[in-house]
mmCIF file of C-alpha atoms and ligand atoms in Angstrom:
data_model
loop_
_atom_site.group_PDB
_atom_site.id
_atom_site.type_symbol
_atom_site.label_atom_id
_atom_site.label_comp_id
_atom_site.label_asym_id
_atom_site.label_seq_id
_atom_site.Cartn_x
_atom_site.Cartn_y
_atom_site.Cartn_z
ATOM 1 C CA MET M 1 25.281 -10.132 4.790
ATOM 2 C CA SER M 2 24.175 -7.268 2.617
ATOM 3 C CA ILE M 3 20.830 -7.653 0.906
ATOM 4 C CA HIS M 4 22.573 -6.699 -2.297
ATOM 5 C CA THR M 5 24.871 -9.704 -2.365
ATOM 6 C CA THR M 6 21.984 -11.787 -3.712
ATOM 7 C CA VAL M 7 22.622 -10.280 -7.117
ATOM 8 C CA GLY M 8 26.351 -9.889 -6.630
ATOM 9 C CA GLN M 9 26.412 -6.201 -7.439
ATOM 10 C CA ASP M 10 27.930 -3.118 -5.918
ATOM 11 C CA PRO M 11 25.317 -1.380 -3.730
ATOM 12 C CA ASP M 12 27.055 1.951 -4.335
ATOM 13 C CA SER M 13 26.650 1.572 -8.034
ATOM 14 C CA ASN M 14 26.299 4.623 -10.208
ATOM 15 C CA ASP M 15 24.442 2.556 -12.750
ATOM 16 C CA VAL M 16 20.718 3.116 -12.317
ATOM 17 C CA VAL M 17 19.894 -0.188 -14.017
ATOM 18 C CA ILE M 18 21.941 -2.140 -11.485
ATOM 19 C CA LEU M 19 20.209 -0.306 -8.628
ATOM 20 C CA LEU M 20 16.738 -0.973 -9.988
ATOM 21 C CA GLU M 21 17.512 -4.627 -10.637
ATOM 22 C CA GLN M 22 18.755 -4.916 -7.055
ATOM 23 C CA GLN M 23 15.460 -3.451 -5.891
ATOM 24 C CA HIS M 24 13.551 -5.963 -8.044
ATOM 25 C CA GLU M 25 15.484 -8.716 -6.294
ATOM 26 C CA GLU M 26 14.742 -7.241 -2.867
ATOM 27 C CA ILE M 27 11.037 -6.864 -3.743
ATOM 28 C CA ARG M 28 10.954 -10.597 -4.591
ATOM 29 C CA ARG M 29 12.689 -11.381 -1.300
ATOM 30 C CA ARG M 30 10.224 -9.298 0.737
ATOM 31 C CA MET M 31 7.301 -10.889 -1.088
ATOM 32 C CA GLU M 32 8.597 -14.343 -0.108
ATOM 33 C CA ARG M 33 8.940 -13.151 3.484
ATOM 34 C CA VAL M 34 5.267 -12.112 3.611
ATOM 35 C CA LEU M 35 4.344 -15.562 2.325
ATOM 36 C CA ALA M 36 6.546 -17.309 4.864
ATOM 37 C CA VAL M 37 5.225 -15.758 8.105
ATOM 38 C CA ASP M 38 1.867 -14.998 9.700
ATOM 39 C CA GLY M 39 0.107 -12.863 12.279
ATOM 40 C CA LYS M 40 1.964 -9.755 13.431
ATOM 41 C CA GLU M 41 5.082 -10.781 11.524
ATOM 42 C CA ARG M 42 3.105 -10.943 8.295
ATOM 43 C CA ARG M 43 1.769 -7.452 8.861
ATOM 44 C CA LYS M 44 5.295 -6.160 9.481
ATOM 45 C CA ALA M 45 6.645 -7.981 6.432
ATOM 46 C CA PHE M 46 3.820 -6.651 4.303
ATOM 47 C CA HIS M 47 4.503 -3.071 5.369
ATOM 48 C CA ALA M 48 8.197 -3.500 4.541
ATOM 49 C CA LEU M 49 7.146 -4.717 1.093
ATOM 50 C CA VAL M 50 4.739 -1.803 0.563
ATOM 51 C CA HIS M 51 7.464 0.648 1.554
ATOM 52 C CA LEU M 52 9.971 -0.699 -0.956
ATOM 53 C CA LEU M 53 7.362 -0.932 -3.705
ATOM 54 C CA ALA M 54 6.384 2.701 -3.061
ATOM 55 C CA VAL M 55 10.008 3.860 -3.233
ATOM 56 C CA HIS M 56 10.822 1.756 -6.268
ATOM 57 C CA GLU M 57 7.784 2.465 -8.426
ATOM 58 C CA THR M 58 7.815 6.161 -7.556
ATOM 59 C CA ALA M 59 11.491 6.491 -8.484
ATOM 60 C CA GLU M 60 10.779 4.730 -11.763
ATOM 61 C CA GLU M 61 7.796 6.927 -12.497
ATOM 62 C CA GLU M 62 9.566 10.165 -11.630
ATOM 63 C CA VAL M 63 13.026 9.456 -13.012
ATOM 64 C CA VAL M 64 13.419 6.383 -15.181
ATOM 65 C CA HIS M 65 10.232 6.207 -17.234
ATOM 66 C CA PRO M 66 10.518 9.854 -18.339
ATOM 67 C CA PHE M 67 14.089 9.165 -19.539
ATOM 68 C CA ALA M 68 12.963 6.004 -21.353
ATOM 69 C CA ARG M 69 10.052 7.864 -22.923
ATOM 70 C CA ARG M 70 12.408 10.481 -24.359
ATOM 71 C CA SER M 71 15.400 8.339 -25.205
ATOM 72 C CA LEU M 72 14.325 4.894 -26.373
ATOM 73 C CA PRO M 73 12.990 4.059 -29.799
ATOM 74 C CA GLY M 74 9.298 3.357 -29.204
ATOM 75 C CA GLY M 75 9.802 4.609 -25.643
ATOM 76 C CA GLU M 76 6.379 6.179 -25.504
ATOM 77 C CA GLN M 77 4.591 2.839 -25.881
ATOM 78 C CA VAL M 78 7.052 0.914 -23.696
ATOM 79 C CA VAL M 79 6.418 3.363 -20.846
ATOM 80 C CA GLU M 80 2.638 3.406 -21.334
ATOM 81 C CA ASP M 81 2.588 -0.396 -21.016
ATOM 82 C CA ARG M 82 4.718 -0.305 -17.844
ATOM 83 C CA LEU M 83 2.547 2.428 -16.285
ATOM 84 C CA ALA M 84 -0.578 0.358 -16.906
ATOM 85 C CA GLU M 85 1.074 -2.580 -15.101
ATOM 86 C CA GLU M 86 2.095 -0.313 -12.228
ATOM 87 C CA ARG M 87 -1.441 1.051 -11.880
ATOM 88 C CA ALA M 88 -2.860 -2.482 -11.706
ATOM 89 C CA ALA M 89 -0.291 -3.477 -9.076
ATOM 90 C CA LYS M 90 -1.101 -0.401 -6.980
ATOM 91 C CA GLU M 91 -4.790 -1.296 -7.032
ATOM 92 C CA THR M 92 -4.048 -4.795 -5.764
ATOM 93 C CA LEU M 93 -1.675 -3.346 -3.190
ATOM 94 C CA SER M 94 -4.363 -0.976 -1.891
ATOM 95 C CA ALA M 95 -6.901 -3.797 -1.754
ATOM 96 C CA LEU M 96 -4.413 -5.900 0.219
ATOM 97 C CA ASP M 97 -3.693 -3.025 2.537
ATOM 98 C CA ASP M 98 -7.362 -2.854 3.499
ATOM 99 C CA LEU M 99 -7.315 -6.496 4.579
ATOM 100 C CA ASP M 100 -6.194 -8.098 7.768
ATOM 101 C CA PRO M 101 -3.119 -10.147 6.744
ATOM 102 C CA ASP M 102 -4.747 -13.184 8.348
ATOM 103 C CA ASP M 103 -7.961 -12.718 6.355
ATOM 104 C CA SER M 104 -8.612 -15.713 4.098
ATOM 105 C CA THR M 105 -8.601 -13.509 0.984
ATOM 106 C CA PHE M 106 -5.201 -11.971 1.769
ATOM 107 C CA MET M 107 -3.058 -14.829 0.449
ATOM 108 C CA PRO M 108 -4.841 -15.252 -2.904
ATOM 109 C CA GLN M 109 -4.577 -11.479 -3.466
ATOM 110 C CA LEU M 110 -0.914 -11.524 -2.488
ATOM 111 C CA MET M 111 -0.233 -14.366 -4.933
ATOM 112 C CA LYS M 112 -1.868 -12.270 -7.643
ATOM 113 C CA LEU M 113 0.287 -9.283 -6.679
ATOM 114 C CA ARG M 114 3.409 -11.427 -6.766
ATOM 115 C CA LYS M 115 2.604 -12.738 -10.232
ATOM 116 C CA ASP M 116 1.814 -9.249 -11.559
ATOM 117 C CA VAL M 117 4.831 -7.580 -9.953
ATOM 118 C CA GLN M 118 7.196 -10.259 -11.238
ATOM 119 C CA ALA M 119 5.817 -10.041 -14.771
ATOM 120 C CA HIS M 120 6.117 -6.258 -14.569
ATOM 121 C CA ALA M 121 9.743 -6.439 -13.373
ATOM 122 C CA ARG M 122 10.638 -8.856 -16.188
ATOM 123 C CA ALA M 123 9.016 -6.573 -18.759
ATOM 124 C CA GLU M 124 10.920 -3.569 -17.421
ATOM 125 C CA GLU M 125 14.213 -5.418 -17.476
ATOM 126 C CA ARG M 126 13.608 -6.720 -21.001
ATOM 127 C CA TYR M 127 11.956 -3.782 -22.765
ATOM 128 C CA GLU M 128 13.218 -0.802 -20.835
ATOM 129 C CA PHE M 129 16.352 -1.342 -18.735
ATOM 130 C CA THR M 130 18.502 -3.125 -21.312
ATOM 131 C CA HIS M 131 17.876 -0.266 -23.738
ATOM 132 C CA ILE M 132 18.548 2.386 -21.107
ATOM 133 C CA ARG M 133 21.898 0.771 -20.426
ATOM 134 C CA ARG M 134 22.652 0.497 -24.139
ATOM 135 C CA SER M 135 21.877 4.167 -24.588
ATOM 136 C CA GLY M 136 25.380 4.511 -23.156
ATOM 137 C CA ASP M 137 24.764 7.881 -21.554
ATOM 138 C CA SER M 138 26.764 7.341 -18.378
ATOM 139 C CA ALA M 139 26.135 10.849 -17.043
ATOM 140 C CA ALA M 140 22.376 10.303 -17.313
ATOM 141 C CA LEU M 141 22.676 6.829 -15.767
ATOM 142 C CA ALA M 142 24.646 8.274 -12.848
ATOM 143 C CA ALA M 143 22.191 11.167 -12.322
ATOM 144 C CA MET M 144 19.272 8.745 -12.264
ATOM 145 C CA ALA M 145 21.166 6.444 -9.876
ATOM 146 C CA LYS M 146 21.623 9.380 -7.515
ATOM 147 C CA ALA M 147 17.898 10.161 -7.603
ATOM 148 C CA VAL M 148 16.934 6.522 -6.973
ATOM 149 C CA LYS M 149 19.288 6.374 -3.979
ATOM 150 C CA ALA M 150 17.890 9.651 -2.645
ATOM 151 C CA ALA M 151 14.357 8.303 -2.998
ATOM 152 C CA GLU M 152 15.334 5.280 -0.935
ATOM 153 C CA ALA M 153 16.990 7.420 1.724
ATOM 154 C CA MET M 154 14.314 10.104 1.955
ATOM 155 C CA ALA M 155 11.096 8.162 1.544
ATOM 156 C CA PRO M 156 8.874 8.465 4.598
ATOM 157 C CA THR M 157 8.301 5.384 6.652
ATOM 158 C CA ARG M 158 4.733 4.351 7.034
ATOM 159 C CA PRO M 159 2.982 5.523 10.168
ATOM 160 C CA HIS M 160 1.379 2.908 12.362
ATOM 161 C CA PRO M 161 -2.193 2.043 11.417
ATOM 162 C CA GLY M 162 -4.498 4.551 13.014
ATOM 163 C CA VAL M 163 -1.894 7.306 13.086
ATOM 164 C CA GLU M 164 -2.583 8.442 9.556
ATOM 165 C CA SER M 165 -6.088 9.613 10.252
ATOM 166 C CA GLY M 166 -5.373 13.073 8.852
ATOM 167 C CA THR M 167 -8.193 13.881 6.453
ATOM 168 C CA ALA M 168 -6.048 14.156 3.324
ATOM 169 C CA ASN M 169 -4.347 10.815 3.878
ATOM 170 C CA MET M 170 -7.584 9.131 4.822
ATOM 171 C CA MET M 171 -9.192 10.276 1.620
ATOM 172 C CA LEU M 172 -6.239 9.145 -0.445
ATOM 173 C CA GLY M 173 -5.875 5.792 1.283
ATOM 174 C CA PRO M 174 -2.701 4.763 3.143
ATOM 175 C CA VAL M 175 -0.865 3.234 0.156
ATOM 176 C CA ALA M 176 -1.620 6.164 -2.141
ATOM 177 C CA ALA M 177 -0.655 8.585 0.633
ATOM 178 C CA LEU M 178 2.684 6.842 1.107
ATOM 179 C CA MET M 179 3.372 6.980 -2.627
ATOM 180 C CA ASP M 180 2.419 10.628 -2.691
ATOM 181 C CA ARG M 181 4.834 11.484 0.097
ATOM 182 C CA THR M 182 7.533 9.426 -1.611
ATOM 183 C CA LYS M 183 6.945 11.377 -4.814
ATOM 184 C CA ASP M 184 7.547 14.613 -2.921
ATOM 185 C CA ALA M 185 10.796 13.182 -1.522
ATOM 186 C CA VAL M 186 11.984 12.137 -5.004
ATOM 187 C CA ARG M 187 11.137 15.535 -6.483
ATOM 188 C CA LYS M 188 12.940 17.287 -3.663
ATOM 189 C CA ALA M 189 15.989 15.077 -4.209
ATOM 190 C CA MET M 190 15.969 15.829 -7.916
ATOM 191 C CA SER M 191 15.593 19.561 -7.535
ATOM 192 C CA LYS M 192 18.399 19.610 -4.966
ATOM 193 C CA ASP M 193 20.465 17.916 -7.604
ATOM 194 C CA GLY M 194 19.843 20.876 -9.830
HETATM 195 FE FE1 FE2 A 201 7.939 -0.471 -12.243
HETATM 196 FE FE1 FE2 A 202 10.737 -1.904 -11.451
#
Protein backbone atom coordinates (compact mmCIF):
# COMPACT_ATOMS: atom_id res chain seq x y z
CA MET A 1 0.00 0.00 0.00
CA SER A 2 1.31 3.41 -0.92
CA ILE A 3 2.27 5.66 1.96
CA HIS A 4 0.15 8.32 0.33
CA THR A 5 -3.12 6.43 0.66
CA THR A 6 -3.28 7.52 4.31
CA VAL A 7 -4.49 10.90 3.14
CA GLY A 8 -6.30 9.59 0.09
CA GLN A 9 -4.52 11.84 -2.36
CA ASP A 10 -2.82 11.43 -5.69
CA PRO A 11 0.94 11.04 -5.14
CA ASP A 12 1.58 12.49 -8.60
CA SER A 13 -0.28 15.62 -7.71
CA ASN A 14 0.68 18.89 -9.30
CA ASP A 15 -0.72 20.71 -6.32
CA VAL A 16 2.13 21.64 -4.00
CA VAL A 17 -0.22 21.92 -1.02
CA ILE A 18 -1.37 18.33 -1.44
CA LEU A 19 2.25 17.16 -1.66
CA LEU A 20 3.29 19.03 1.46
CA GLU A 21 0.28 17.80 3.41
CA GLN A 22 1.16 14.25 2.36
CA GLN A 23 4.66 14.83 3.69
CA HIS A 24 3.23 16.14 6.98
CA GLU A 25 1.26 12.91 7.25
CA GLU A 26 4.35 10.82 6.50
CA ILE A 27 6.41 12.79 9.04
CA ARG A 28 3.78 11.94 11.69
CA ARG A 29 3.91 8.29 10.64
CA ARG A 30 7.71 8.14 10.87
CA MET A 31 7.62 9.86 14.25
CA GLU A 32 5.24 7.17 15.53
CA ARG A 33 7.57 4.50 14.15
CA VAL A 34 10.52 5.89 16.14
CA LEU A 35 8.35 5.77 19.26
CA ALA A 36 7.23 2.22 18.58
CA VAL A 37 10.62 0.48 18.22
CA ASP A 38 13.96 0.40 20.03
CA GLY A 39 17.64 -0.39 19.65
CA LYS A 40 18.95 -0.58 16.09
CA GLU A 41 15.45 -0.27 14.66
CA ARG A 42 14.93 2.99 16.52
CA ARG A 43 18.15 4.38 15.10
CA LYS A 44 17.07 3.40 11.59
CA ALA A 45 13.60 4.84 12.10
CA PHE A 46 15.06 8.05 13.47
CA HIS A 47 17.34 8.47 10.46
CA ALA A 48 14.39 7.94 8.11
CA LEU A 49 12.55 10.67 10.02
CA VAL A 50 15.52 13.07 9.88
CA HIS A 51 15.83 12.49 6.14
CA LEU A 52 12.20 13.34 5.43
CA LEU A 53 12.27 16.35 7.75
CA ALA A 54 15.39 17.63 5.97
CA VAL A 55 13.78 17.24 2.54
CA HIS A 56 10.47 18.71 3.63
CA GLU A 57 11.67 21.73 5.59
CA THR A 58 14.32 22.56 3.00
CA ALA A 59 11.79 22.44 0.16
CA GLU A 60 9.50 24.70 2.17
CA GLU A 61 12.29 27.13 2.95
CA GLU A 62 13.60 27.26 -0.61
CA VAL A 63 10.34 27.15 -2.55
CA VAL A 64 7.14 27.59 -0.57
CA HIS A 65 7.96 30.18 2.07
CA PRO A 66 9.42 32.61 -0.49
CA PHE A 67 6.20 32.32 -2.54
CA ALA A 68 4.07 32.84 0.58
CA ARG A 69 6.18 35.82 1.61
CA ARG A 70 5.59 37.50 -1.75
CA SER A 71 2.02 36.45 -2.43
CA LEU A 72 0.01 36.28 0.78
CA PRO A 73 -1.41 39.24 2.63
CA GLY A 74 0.74 39.49 5.76
CA GLY A 75 2.99 36.83 4.23
CA GLU A 76 6.12 38.36 5.67
CA GLN A 77 5.01 37.76 9.27
CA VAL A 78 3.44 34.36 8.55
CA VAL A 79 6.76 33.15 7.11
CA GLU A 80 8.86 34.67 9.91
CA ASP A 81 6.76 32.78 12.47
CA ARG A 82 7.11 29.49 10.56
CA LEU A 83 10.89 29.95 10.17
CA ALA A 84 11.24 30.49 13.92
CA GLU A 85 9.37 27.21 14.51
CA GLU A 86 11.57 25.42 11.98
CA ARG A 87 14.74 26.72 13.63
CA ALA A 88 13.57 25.46 17.03
CA ALA A 89 12.72 22.05 15.57
CA LYS A 90 16.14 21.80 13.91
CA GLU A 91 17.84 22.52 17.23
CA THR A 92 15.92 19.72 18.92
CA LEU A 93 16.64 17.46 15.97
CA SER A 94 20.38 18.13 16.23
CA ALA A 95 20.31 17.53 19.98
CA LEU A 96 18.51 14.22 19.39
CA ASP A 97 20.97 13.26 16.71
CA ASP A 98 23.82 13.56 19.21
CA LEU A 99 22.14 11.06 21.52
CA ASP A 100 22.10 7.32 21.48
CA PRO A 101 18.45 6.44 20.70
CA ASP A 102 18.44 4.23 23.79
CA ASP A 103 19.68 7.06 26.02
CA SER A 104 17.13 7.90 28.71
CA THR A 105 16.88 11.51 27.51
CA PHE A 106 16.11 10.52 23.90
CA MET A 107 12.40 9.81 24.37
CA PRO A 108 11.54 13.02 26.27
CA GLN A 109 13.37 15.04 23.59
CA LEU A 110 11.59 13.13 20.84
CA MET A 111 8.21 13.82 22.47
CA LYS A 112 9.11 17.51 22.51
CA LEU A 113 10.08 17.34 18.83
CA ARG A 114 6.82 15.61 17.99
CA LYS A 115 4.76 18.25 19.78
CA ASP A 116 6.68 21.10 18.13
CA VAL A 117 6.65 19.58 14.65
CA GLN A 118 2.92 18.86 14.83
CA ALA A 119 2.11 22.37 16.02
CA HIS A 120 4.31 23.73 13.23
CA ALA A 121 2.58 21.59 10.58
CA ARG A 122 -0.86 22.72 11.81
CA ALA A 123 0.22 26.36 11.70
CA GLU A 124 1.54 25.96 8.16
CA GLU A 125 -1.63 24.27 6.99
CA ARG A 126 -3.83 26.91 8.63
CA TYR A 127 -1.94 30.15 8.02
CA GLU A 128 0.06 29.41 4.92
CA PHE A 129 -1.13 26.48 2.79
CA THR A 130 -4.83 27.31 2.64
CA HIS A 131 -3.95 30.80 1.40
CA ILE A 132 -1.43 29.49 -1.12
CA ARG A 133 -4.12 27.25 -2.55
CA ARG A 134 -6.63 30.10 -2.59
CA SER A 135 -4.17 32.28 -4.44
CA GLY A 136 -5.39 30.20 -7.38
CA ASP A 137 -2.16 30.45 -9.34
CA SER A 138 -2.11 26.92 -10.73
CA ALA A 139 1.07 27.46 -12.75
CA ALA A 140 2.92 28.53 -9.60
CA LEU A 141 1.42 25.63 -7.62
CA ALA A 142 2.56 23.19 -10.31
CA ALA A 143 6.08 24.68 -10.49
CA MET A 144 6.45 24.42 -6.73
CA ALA A 145 5.10 20.85 -6.79
CA LYS A 146 7.79 19.95 -9.31
CA ALA A 147 10.51 21.43 -7.09
CA VAL A 148 9.23 19.60 -4.00
CA LYS A 149 9.21 16.30 -5.90
CA ALA A 150 12.72 16.96 -7.20
CA ALA A 151 13.90 17.70 -3.66
CA GLU A 152 12.52 14.35 -2.53
CA ALA A 153 14.14 12.52 -5.43
CA MET A 154 17.53 14.24 -5.29
CA ALA A 155 18.13 14.68 -1.58
CA PRO A 156 21.22 12.82 -0.43
CA THR A 157 20.76 9.91 1.87
CA ARG A 158 22.52 10.16 5.15
CA PRO A 159 25.90 8.47 5.37
CA HIS A 160 26.42 5.93 8.10
CA PRO A 161 27.61 7.39 11.40
CA GLY A 162 31.35 7.76 11.26
CA VAL A 163 31.45 8.13 7.49
CA GLU A 164 30.77 11.84 7.55
CA SER A 165 33.99 12.75 9.27
CA GLY A 166 34.93 15.22 6.55
CA THR A 167 35.93 18.43 8.30
CA ALA A 168 33.19 20.62 6.82
CA ASN A 169 30.41 18.23 7.77
CA MET A 170 31.87 17.62 11.19
CA MET A 171 31.92 21.32 11.89
CA LEU A 172 28.38 21.76 10.67
CA GLY A 173 27.00 18.74 12.50
CA PRO A 174 25.37 15.79 10.69
CA VAL A 175 21.81 17.18 10.64
CA ALA A 176 22.88 20.62 9.44
CA ALA A 177 25.15 19.00 6.85
CA LEU A 178 22.28 16.89 5.52
CA MET A 179 20.05 19.95 5.26
CA ASP A 180 22.81 21.84 3.52
CA ARG A 181 23.25 19.13 0.91
CA THR A 182 19.48 18.94 0.47
CA LYS A 183 19.40 22.69 -0.12
CA ASP A 184 21.94 22.28 -2.91
CA ALA A 185 19.79 19.54 -4.46
CA VAL A 186 16.66 21.74 -4.31
CA ARG A 187 18.48 24.70 -5.84
CA LYS A 188 19.86 22.52 -8.60
CA ALA A 189 16.37 21.17 -9.31
CA MET A 190 14.96 24.67 -9.46
CA SER A 191 17.64 26.05 -11.73
CA LYS A 192 17.24 23.07 -14.05
CA ASP A 193 13.61 24.02 -14.19
CA GLY A 194 14.65 27.37 -15.52
FE1 LIG B 1 7.87 23.70 7.79
FE1 LIG C 1 5.68 21.61 6.63
